[in-house]
Amino acid sequence: MTSYEFTCPDCQRSITVTDPMRAATLANGCPVCGRSVTEGNFAL
């Protein structure tokens, strides 16, 4: 399973996520602060 490094553009928190968590974060926003995020907030 692929892992991504997610960095929130608002709260600046960085976490490593897998594909299901990446999809959930794109749909629901940052798991820390709730801000909407885009594909550009994830790096391999």
PDB file of C-alpha atoms in Angstrom:
ATOM      1  CA  MET A   1       0.000   0.000   0.000  1.00  0.00           C
ATOM      2  CA  THR A   2       1.286   3.453  -0.902  1.00  0.00           C
ATOM      3  CA  SER A   3       2.090   5.940   1.855  1.00  0.00           C
ATOM      4  CA  TYR A   4       1.860   9.706   1.437  1.00  0.00           C
ATOM      5  CA  GLU A   5       3.152  12.586   3.526  1.00  0.00           C
ATOM      6  CA  PHE A   6       0.281  14.980   4.165  1.00  0.00           C
ATOM      7  CA  THR A   7       0.969  18.555   5.278  1.00  0.00           C
ATOM      8  CA  CYS A   8      -1.987  20.759   6.144  1.00  0.00           C
ATOM      9  CA  PRO A   9      -1.838  24.194   4.498  1.00  0.00           C
ATOM     10  CA  ASP A  10      -3.514  25.758   7.541  1.00  0.00           C
ATOM     11  CA  CYS A  11      -2.235  24.132  10.758  1.00  0.00           C
ATOM     12  CA  GLN A  12       1.037  22.884   9.147  1.00  0.00           C
ATOM     13  CA  ARG A  13       0.744  19.448  10.787  1.00  0.00           C
ATOM     14  CA  SER A  14       2.433  16.654   8.834  1.00  0.00           C
ATOM     15  CA  ILE A  15       1.308  13.041   9.018  1.00  0.00           C
ATOM     16  CA  THR A  16       1.917   9.901   6.988  1.00  0.00           C
ATOM     17  CA  VAL A  17      -1.265   8.468   5.485  1.00  0.00           C
ATOM     18  CA  THR A  18      -2.185   5.438   3.380  1.00  0.00           C
ATOM     19  CA  ASP A  19      -4.538   5.433   0.369  1.00  0.00           C
ATOM     20  CA  PRO A  20      -7.780   5.080   2.397  1.00  0.00           C
ATOM     21  CA  MET A  21      -6.776   7.860   4.806  1.00  0.00           C
ATOM     22  CA  ARG A  22      -5.715  10.048   1.873  1.00  0.00           C
ATOM     23  CA  ALA A  23      -9.147   9.616   0.283  1.00  0.00           C
ATOM     24  CA  ALA A  24     -10.872  10.388   3.595  1.00  0.00           C
ATOM     25  CA  THR A  25      -8.730  13.484   4.112  1.00  0.00           C
ATOM     26  CA  LEU A  26      -9.504  14.762   0.611  1.00  0.00           C
ATOM     27  CA  ALA A  27     -13.231  14.212   1.225  1.00  0.00           C
ATOM     28  CA  ASN A  28     -13.424  15.506   4.805  1.00  0.00           C
ATOM     29  CA  GLY A  29     -10.484  17.866   5.298  1.00  0.00           C
ATOM     30  CA  CYS A  30      -7.513  17.872   7.628  1.00  0.00           C
ATOM     31  CA  PRO A  31      -7.975  15.352  10.456  1.00  0.00           C
ATOM     32  CA  VAL A  32      -6.451  17.874  12.900  1.00  0.00           C
ATOM     33  CA  CYS A  33      -8.116  21.208  12.055  1.00  0.00           C
ATOM     34  CA  GLY A  34     -10.767  20.338   9.444  1.00  0.00           C
ATOM     35  CA  ARG A  35      -9.529  22.658   6.691  1.00  0.00           C
ATOM     36  CA  SER A  36     -10.269  21.601   3.109  1.00  0.00           C
ATOM     37  CA  VAL A  37      -7.247  20.136   1.342  1.00  0.00           C
ATOM     38  CA  THR A  38      -6.239  19.331  -2.237  1.00  0.00           C
ATOM     39  CA  GLU A  39      -4.149  16.707  -4.006  1.00  0.00           C
ATOM     40  CA  GLY A  40      -1.219  19.127  -3.804  1.00  0.00           C
ATOM     41  CA  ASN A  41      -1.057  18.726  -0.012  1.00  0.00           C
ATOM     42  CA  PHE A  42       0.163  15.123  -0.390  1.00  0.00           C
ATOM     43  CA  ALA A  43       3.664  13.980  -1.360  1.00  0.00           C
ATOM     44  CA  LEU A  44       4.944  10.455  -1.985  1.00  0.00           C
TER      45      LEU A  44
END
